[in-house]
XYZ file of C-alpha atoms in Angstrom:
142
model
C 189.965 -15.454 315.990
C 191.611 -12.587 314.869
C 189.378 -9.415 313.488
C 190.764 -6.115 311.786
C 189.285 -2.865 311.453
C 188.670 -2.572 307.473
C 191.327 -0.007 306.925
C 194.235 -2.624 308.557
C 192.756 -5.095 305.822
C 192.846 -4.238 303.011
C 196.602 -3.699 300.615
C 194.411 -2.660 297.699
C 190.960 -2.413 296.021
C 188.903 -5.170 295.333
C 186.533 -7.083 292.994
C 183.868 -9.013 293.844
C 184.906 -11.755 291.962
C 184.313 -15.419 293.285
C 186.632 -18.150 291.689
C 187.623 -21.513 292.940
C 190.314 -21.715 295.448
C 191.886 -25.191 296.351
C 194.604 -25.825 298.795
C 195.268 -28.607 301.235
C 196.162 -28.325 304.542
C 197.666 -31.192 307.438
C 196.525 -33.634 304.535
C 193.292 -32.550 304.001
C 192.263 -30.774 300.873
C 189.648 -28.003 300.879
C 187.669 -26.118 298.215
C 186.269 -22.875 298.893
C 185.697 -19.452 297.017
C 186.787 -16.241 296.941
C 184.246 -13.348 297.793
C 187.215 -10.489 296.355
C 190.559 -9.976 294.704
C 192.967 -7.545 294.660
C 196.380 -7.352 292.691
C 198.050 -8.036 296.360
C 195.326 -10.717 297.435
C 192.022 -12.528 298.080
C 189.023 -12.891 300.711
C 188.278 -16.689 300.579
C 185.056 -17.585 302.231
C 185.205 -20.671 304.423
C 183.846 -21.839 307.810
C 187.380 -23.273 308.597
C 189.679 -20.643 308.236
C 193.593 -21.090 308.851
C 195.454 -19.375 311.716
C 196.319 -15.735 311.313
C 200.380 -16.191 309.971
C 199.562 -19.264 308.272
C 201.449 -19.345 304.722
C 200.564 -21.665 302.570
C 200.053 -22.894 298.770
C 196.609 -22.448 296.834
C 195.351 -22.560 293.156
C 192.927 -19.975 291.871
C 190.508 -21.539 288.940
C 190.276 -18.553 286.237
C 188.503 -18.028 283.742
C 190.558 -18.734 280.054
C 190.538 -16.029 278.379
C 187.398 -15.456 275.950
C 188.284 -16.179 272.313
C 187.421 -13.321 270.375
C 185.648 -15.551 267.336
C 183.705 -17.770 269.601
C 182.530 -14.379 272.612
C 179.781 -16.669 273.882
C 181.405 -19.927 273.840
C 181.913 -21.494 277.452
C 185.604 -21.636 278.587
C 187.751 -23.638 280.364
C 189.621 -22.258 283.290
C 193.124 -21.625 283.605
C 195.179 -22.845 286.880
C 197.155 -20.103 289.272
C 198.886 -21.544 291.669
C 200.007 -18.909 294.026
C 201.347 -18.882 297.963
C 199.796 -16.502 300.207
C 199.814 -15.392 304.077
C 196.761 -14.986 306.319
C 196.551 -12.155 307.548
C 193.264 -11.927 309.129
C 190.215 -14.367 309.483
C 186.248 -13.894 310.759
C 185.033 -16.870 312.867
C 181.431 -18.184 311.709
C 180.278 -16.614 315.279
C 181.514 -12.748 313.940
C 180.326 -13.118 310.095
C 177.174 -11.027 308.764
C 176.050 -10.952 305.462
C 178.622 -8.081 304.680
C 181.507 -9.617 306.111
C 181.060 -13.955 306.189
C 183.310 -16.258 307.586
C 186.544 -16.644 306.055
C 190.063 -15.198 305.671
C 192.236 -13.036 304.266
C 195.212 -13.741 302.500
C 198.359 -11.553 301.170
C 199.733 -13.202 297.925
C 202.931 -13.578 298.539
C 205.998 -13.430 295.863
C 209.436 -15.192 295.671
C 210.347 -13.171 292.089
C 209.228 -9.976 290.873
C 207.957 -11.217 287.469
C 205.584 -14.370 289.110
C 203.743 -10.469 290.915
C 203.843 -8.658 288.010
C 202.265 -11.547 285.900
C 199.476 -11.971 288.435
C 199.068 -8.298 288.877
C 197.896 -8.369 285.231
C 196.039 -11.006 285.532
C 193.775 -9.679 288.326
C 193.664 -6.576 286.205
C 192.231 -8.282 283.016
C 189.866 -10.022 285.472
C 188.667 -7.107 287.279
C 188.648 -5.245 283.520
C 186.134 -8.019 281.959
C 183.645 -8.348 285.347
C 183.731 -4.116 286.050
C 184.199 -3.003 282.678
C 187.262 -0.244 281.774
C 185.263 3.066 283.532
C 185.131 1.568 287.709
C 188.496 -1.345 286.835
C 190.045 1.811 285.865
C 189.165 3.814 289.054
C 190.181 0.795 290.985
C 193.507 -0.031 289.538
C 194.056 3.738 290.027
C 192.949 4.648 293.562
C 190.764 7.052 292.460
């Protein structure tokens, strides 16, 4: 398996923010999670991670946006389907508790707006589980 330095990783800043990723591959379907999220991609835990170069098609279960009336209602979740690229994995023999088994994966986009669209999207998200003060210095680079 592939391993990275952290600095060769990473496109962006990330949120630890775990949603639902599903995506099939050579027929099977698999469900796994995401341990971060950046505007330009994802960490998705798994003990069967794809090969590095593997693009393929996954949908991200978010959170619907919280009705301001009803704040403490429980909400649905909205479907993002998205195609990404992985770019680097850790086996289950390399993961520690900082860094578990999985993969990451580069969104990647066929039209400008379908980035731009998610780019907000992973803002709002990272805006509602940071709050505005550290989403701010993350969306920044600061």
């Amino acid at each position: 398996m592939v391993e990275a330095k952290d600095d060769e990783r990473r496109d962006g800043d990330r949120a630890p923010i775990t949603l639902r990723v599903d995506y099939k591959r050579l027929n099977t379907f698999f469900a796994d999670y995401t341990k971060n999220i950046s505007k330009g991609g994802t960490f998705i835990r798994t003990g069967r991670p794809l090969e590095v170069g593997t693009e393929f098609m996954f949908v991200l279960s978010l959170p619907a946006p919280k009705a301001e009336s009803q704040p403490d209602e429980p909400r649905d979740t909205v479907q993002l389907e998205l195609k990404g690229v992985v770019k680097w994995v850790v086996s289950e023999s390399a993961a520690t508790e900082e860094a578990p088994a999985g993969m990451g994966i580069q969104f990647v986009f066929e039209q400008d707006d379908k980035r731009l669209a998610v780019e907000a999207v992973v803002s709002k998200m990272m805006h509602d589980a940071l709050g505005p003060h550290l989403a701010g210095k993350l969306l920044r680079g600061a």
